[in-house]
mmCIF file of C-alpha atoms in Angstrom:
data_model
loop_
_atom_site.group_PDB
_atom_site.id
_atom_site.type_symbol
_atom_site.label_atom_id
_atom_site.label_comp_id
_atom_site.label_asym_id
_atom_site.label_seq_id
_atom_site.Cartn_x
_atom_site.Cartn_y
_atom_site.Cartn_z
ATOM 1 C CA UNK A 9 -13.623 14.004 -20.089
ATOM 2 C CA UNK A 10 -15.154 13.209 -16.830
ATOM 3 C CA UNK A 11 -15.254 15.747 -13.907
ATOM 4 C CA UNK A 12 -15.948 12.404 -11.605
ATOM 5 C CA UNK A 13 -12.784 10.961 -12.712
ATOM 6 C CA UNK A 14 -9.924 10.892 -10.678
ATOM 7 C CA UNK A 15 -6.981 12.840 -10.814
ATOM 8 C CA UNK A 16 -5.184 10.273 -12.432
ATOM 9 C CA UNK A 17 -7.909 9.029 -15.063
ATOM 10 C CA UNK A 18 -8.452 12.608 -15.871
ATOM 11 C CA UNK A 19 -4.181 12.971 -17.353
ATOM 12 C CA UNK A 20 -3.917 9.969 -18.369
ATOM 13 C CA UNK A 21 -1.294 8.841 -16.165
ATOM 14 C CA UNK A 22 -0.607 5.714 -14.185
ATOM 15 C CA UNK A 23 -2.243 5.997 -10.816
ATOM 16 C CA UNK A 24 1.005 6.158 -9.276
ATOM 17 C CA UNK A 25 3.466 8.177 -7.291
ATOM 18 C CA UNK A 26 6.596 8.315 -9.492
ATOM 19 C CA UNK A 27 5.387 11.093 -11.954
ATOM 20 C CA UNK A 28 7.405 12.684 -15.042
ATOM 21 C CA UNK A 29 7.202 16.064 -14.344
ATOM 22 C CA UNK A 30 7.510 17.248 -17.906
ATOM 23 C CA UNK A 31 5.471 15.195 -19.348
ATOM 24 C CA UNK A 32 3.062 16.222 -16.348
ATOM 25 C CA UNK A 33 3.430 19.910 -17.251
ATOM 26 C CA UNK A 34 2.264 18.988 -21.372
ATOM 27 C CA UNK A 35 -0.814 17.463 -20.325
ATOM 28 C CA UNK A 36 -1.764 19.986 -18.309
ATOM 29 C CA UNK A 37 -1.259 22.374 -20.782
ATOM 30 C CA UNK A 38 -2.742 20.184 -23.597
ATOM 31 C CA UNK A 39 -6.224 19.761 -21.233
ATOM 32 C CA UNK A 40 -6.610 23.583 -20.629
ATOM 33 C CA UNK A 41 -6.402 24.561 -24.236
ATOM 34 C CA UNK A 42 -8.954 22.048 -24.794
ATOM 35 C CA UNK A 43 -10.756 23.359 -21.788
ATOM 36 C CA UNK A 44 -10.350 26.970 -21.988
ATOM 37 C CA UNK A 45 -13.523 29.086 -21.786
ATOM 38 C CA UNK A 46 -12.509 31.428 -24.423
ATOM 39 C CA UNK A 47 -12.894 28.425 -26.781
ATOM 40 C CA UNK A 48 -16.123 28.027 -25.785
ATOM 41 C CA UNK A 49 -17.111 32.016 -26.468
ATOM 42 C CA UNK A 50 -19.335 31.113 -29.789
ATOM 43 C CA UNK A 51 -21.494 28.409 -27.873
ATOM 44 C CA UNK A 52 -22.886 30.691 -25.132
ATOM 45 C CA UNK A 53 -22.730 31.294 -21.390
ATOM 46 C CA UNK A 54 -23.734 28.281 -20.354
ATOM 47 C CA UNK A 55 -21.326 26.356 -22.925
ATOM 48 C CA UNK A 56 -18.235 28.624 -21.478
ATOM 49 C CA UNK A 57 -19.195 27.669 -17.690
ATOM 50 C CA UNK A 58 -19.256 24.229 -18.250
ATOM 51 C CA UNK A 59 -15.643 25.118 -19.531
ATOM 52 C CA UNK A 60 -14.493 27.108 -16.549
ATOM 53 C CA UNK A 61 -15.815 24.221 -14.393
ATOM 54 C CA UNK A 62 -13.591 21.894 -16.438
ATOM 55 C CA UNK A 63 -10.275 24.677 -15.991
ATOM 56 C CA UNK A 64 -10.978 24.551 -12.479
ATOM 57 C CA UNK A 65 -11.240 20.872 -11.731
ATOM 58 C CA UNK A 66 -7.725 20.604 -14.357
ATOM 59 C CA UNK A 67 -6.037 23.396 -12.135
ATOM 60 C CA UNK A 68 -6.970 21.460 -9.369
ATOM 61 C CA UNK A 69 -5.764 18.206 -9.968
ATOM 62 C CA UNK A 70 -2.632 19.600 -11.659
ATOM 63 C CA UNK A 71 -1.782 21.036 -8.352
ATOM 64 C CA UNK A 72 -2.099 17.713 -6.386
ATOM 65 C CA UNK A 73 -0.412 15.776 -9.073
ATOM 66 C CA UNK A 74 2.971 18.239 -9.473
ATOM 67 C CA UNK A 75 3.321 18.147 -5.679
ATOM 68 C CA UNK A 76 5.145 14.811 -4.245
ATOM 69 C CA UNK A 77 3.407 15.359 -1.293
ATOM 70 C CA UNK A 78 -0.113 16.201 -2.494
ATOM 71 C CA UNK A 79 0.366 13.475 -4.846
ATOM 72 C CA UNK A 80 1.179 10.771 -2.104
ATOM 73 C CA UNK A 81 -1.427 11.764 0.214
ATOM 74 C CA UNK A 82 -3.745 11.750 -2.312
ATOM 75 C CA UNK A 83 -2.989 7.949 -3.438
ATOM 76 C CA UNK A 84 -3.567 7.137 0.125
ATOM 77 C CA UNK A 85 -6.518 8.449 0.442
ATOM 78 C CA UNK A 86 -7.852 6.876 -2.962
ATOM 79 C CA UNK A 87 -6.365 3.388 -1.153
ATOM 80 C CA UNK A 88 -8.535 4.053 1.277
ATOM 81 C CA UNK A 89 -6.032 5.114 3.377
ATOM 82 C CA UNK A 90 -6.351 8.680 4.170
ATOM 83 C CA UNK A 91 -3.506 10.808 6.037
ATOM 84 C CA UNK A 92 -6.177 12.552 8.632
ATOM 85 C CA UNK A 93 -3.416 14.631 9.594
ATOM 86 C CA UNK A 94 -5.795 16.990 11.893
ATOM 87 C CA UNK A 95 -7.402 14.449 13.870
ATOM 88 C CA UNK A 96 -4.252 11.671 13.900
ATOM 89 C CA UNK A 97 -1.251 13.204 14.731
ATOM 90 C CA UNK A 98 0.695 10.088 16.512
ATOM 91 C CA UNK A 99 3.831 9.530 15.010
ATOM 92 C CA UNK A 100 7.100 7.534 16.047
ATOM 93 C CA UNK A 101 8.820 8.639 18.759
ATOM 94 C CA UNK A 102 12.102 8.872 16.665
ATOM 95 C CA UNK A 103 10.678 11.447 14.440
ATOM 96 C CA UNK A 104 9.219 13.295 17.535
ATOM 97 C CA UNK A 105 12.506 13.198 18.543
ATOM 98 C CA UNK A 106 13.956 14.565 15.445
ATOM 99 C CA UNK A 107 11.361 16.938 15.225
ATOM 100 C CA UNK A 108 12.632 18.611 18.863
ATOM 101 C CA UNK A 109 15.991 18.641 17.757
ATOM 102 C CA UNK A 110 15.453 20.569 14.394
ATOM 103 C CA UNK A 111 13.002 22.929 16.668
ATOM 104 C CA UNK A 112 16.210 23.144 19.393
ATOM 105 C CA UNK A 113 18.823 23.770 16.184
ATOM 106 C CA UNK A 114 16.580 26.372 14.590
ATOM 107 C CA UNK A 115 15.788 28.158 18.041
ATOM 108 C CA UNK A 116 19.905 28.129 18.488
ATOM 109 C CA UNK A 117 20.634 29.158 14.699
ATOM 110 C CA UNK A 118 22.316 32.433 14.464
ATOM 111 C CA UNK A 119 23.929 32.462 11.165
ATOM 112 C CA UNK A 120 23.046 31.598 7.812
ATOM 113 C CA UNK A 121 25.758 28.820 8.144
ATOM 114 C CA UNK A 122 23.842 26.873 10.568
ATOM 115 C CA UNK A 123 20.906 27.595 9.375
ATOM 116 C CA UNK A 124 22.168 26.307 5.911
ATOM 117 C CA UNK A 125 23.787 23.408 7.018
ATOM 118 C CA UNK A 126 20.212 22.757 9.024
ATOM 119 C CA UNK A 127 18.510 22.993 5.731
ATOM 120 C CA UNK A 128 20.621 20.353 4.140
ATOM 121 C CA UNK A 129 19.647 17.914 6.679
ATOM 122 C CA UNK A 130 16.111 18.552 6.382
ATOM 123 C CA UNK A 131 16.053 18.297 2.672
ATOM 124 C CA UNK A 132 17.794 14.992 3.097
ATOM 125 C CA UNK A 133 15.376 13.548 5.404
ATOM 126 C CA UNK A 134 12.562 14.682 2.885
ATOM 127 C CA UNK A 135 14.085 12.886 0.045
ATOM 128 C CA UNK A 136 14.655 9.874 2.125
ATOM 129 C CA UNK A 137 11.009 10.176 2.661
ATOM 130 C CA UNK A 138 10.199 10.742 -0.376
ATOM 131 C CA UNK A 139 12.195 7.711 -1.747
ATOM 132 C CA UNK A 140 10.300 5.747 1.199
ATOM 133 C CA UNK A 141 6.527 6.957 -0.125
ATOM 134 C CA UNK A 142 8.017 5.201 -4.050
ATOM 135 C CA UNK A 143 8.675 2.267 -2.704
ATOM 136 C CA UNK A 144 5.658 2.098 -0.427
ATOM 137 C CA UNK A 145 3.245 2.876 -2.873
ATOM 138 C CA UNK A 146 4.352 2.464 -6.519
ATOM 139 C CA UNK A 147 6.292 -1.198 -5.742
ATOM 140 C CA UNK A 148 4.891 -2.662 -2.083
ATOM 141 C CA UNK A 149 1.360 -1.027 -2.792
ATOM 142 C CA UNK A 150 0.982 -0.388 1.096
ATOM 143 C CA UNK A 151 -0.864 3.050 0.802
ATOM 144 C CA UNK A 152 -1.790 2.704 4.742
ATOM 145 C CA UNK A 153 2.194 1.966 5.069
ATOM 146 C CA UNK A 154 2.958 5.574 3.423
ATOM 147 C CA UNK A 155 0.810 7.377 5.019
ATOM 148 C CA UNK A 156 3.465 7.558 8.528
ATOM 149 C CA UNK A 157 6.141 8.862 6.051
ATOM 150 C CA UNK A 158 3.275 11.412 3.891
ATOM 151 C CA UNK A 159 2.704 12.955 7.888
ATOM 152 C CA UNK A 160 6.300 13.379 8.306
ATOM 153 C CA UNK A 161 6.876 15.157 5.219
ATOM 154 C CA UNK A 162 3.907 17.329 6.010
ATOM 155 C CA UNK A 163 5.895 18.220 9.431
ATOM 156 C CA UNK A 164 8.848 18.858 7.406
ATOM 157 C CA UNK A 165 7.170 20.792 4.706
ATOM 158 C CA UNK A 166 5.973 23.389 7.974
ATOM 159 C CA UNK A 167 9.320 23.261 9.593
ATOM 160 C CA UNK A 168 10.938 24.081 6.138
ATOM 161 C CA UNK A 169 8.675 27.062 5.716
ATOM 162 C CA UNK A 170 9.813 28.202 9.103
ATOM 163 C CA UNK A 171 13.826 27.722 8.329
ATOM 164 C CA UNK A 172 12.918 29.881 4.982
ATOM 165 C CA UNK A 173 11.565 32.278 7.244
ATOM 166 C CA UNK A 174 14.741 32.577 9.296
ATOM 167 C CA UNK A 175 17.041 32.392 6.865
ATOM 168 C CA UNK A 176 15.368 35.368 5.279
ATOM 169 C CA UNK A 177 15.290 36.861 8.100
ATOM 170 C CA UNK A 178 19.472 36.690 8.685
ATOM 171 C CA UNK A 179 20.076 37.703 5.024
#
C-alpha cells in the first residue's frame, strides 16, 4: 500500500462516482484488519505507528468515499477542478431562488406536516443532483461541470441539517 495513493488507488475501486456501497464497506474492513496496529504489537513501536498512520489515512478515505458528496467533490478536485466552496460561492440564480424559498417555507413551518412534506422536496432535489453529479462525472467526464451541482448539494446538505433541527424540535 501507498499512503500517496489516492483514495481510489488505495480500495481498489474505479476512480469514479457511482460506488457499491457494500462492496465499499468489505474493503474497508478488509484494509483495516490488514492495517490494524494490534497486528503490528510483536514488531515494535515504531512498526505499530506506521500501522496507525495507515488506519488513519484508511478511515480517512473511507469517509470521503461512502459519502456521495465527499466523494464527488473529491473527483473534482482530483480533475483539477476543485469546489472552493469558501472563496466561490456564485451560483445560479434559480437555485438562489430556491434556496429563499426553502429558507421562507422553513421560517413559515409550524407542523411536522409541512415540515415533512418540505423534506420530501429537498431530498428530491438532492437526488436529482445527485443523479446530475453521475452523469457529469462517471459518463460526460466534466468534473468542472459537477462542481455547480457538488455546491448545491453542499447548500442542501446545511439546509437539511437545519429542517432536522426543526423537525426535532416540533416532535
Amino acid at each position: 500500500m501507498n499512503l500517496q495513493a489516492d483514495d481510489f488507488e488505495l480500495f481498489g475501486l474505479n476512480r469514479q462516482f457511482a460506488q457499491d456501497r457494500a462492496a465499499l464497506d468489505a474493503r474497508w474492513k478488509a484494509l483495516q484488519r490488514e492495517a490494524h496496529p494490534d497486528k503490528f504489537a510483536a514488531n515494535g513501536a515504531a512498526a505499530q505507528r506506521v500501522a496507525m498512520q495507515w488506519s488513519v489515512r484508511i478511515n480517512e478515505a473511507y469517509q470521503r468515499l461512502k459519502d456521495p458528496l465527499k466523494r464527488a467533490a473529491y473527483l473534482c478536485e482530483l480533475a483539477g477542478a476543485p469546489v472552493n466552496a469558501h472563496s466561490n460561492t456564485a451560483m445560479p440564480p434559480t437555485f438562489l431562488m430556491q434556496q429563499m424559498e426553502w429558507r421562507e417555507a422553513l421560517d413559515e413551518a409550524d407542523n411536522v406536516s409541512a415540515l415533512e412534506s418540505l423534506q420530501s422536496e429537498v431530498d428530491a432535489s438532492r437526488r436529482q443532483l445527485l443523479q446530475q453529479c453521475e452523469t457529469l462525472l462517471d459518463q460526460q467526464h466534466d468534473a468542472a461541470a459537477a462542481v455547480g451541482p457538488v455546491r448545491a448539494l453542499m447548500f442542501i446538505e446545511k439546509f437539511t441539517q437545519d429542517l432536522h433541527q426543526r423537525l426535532d424540535q416540533c416532535e
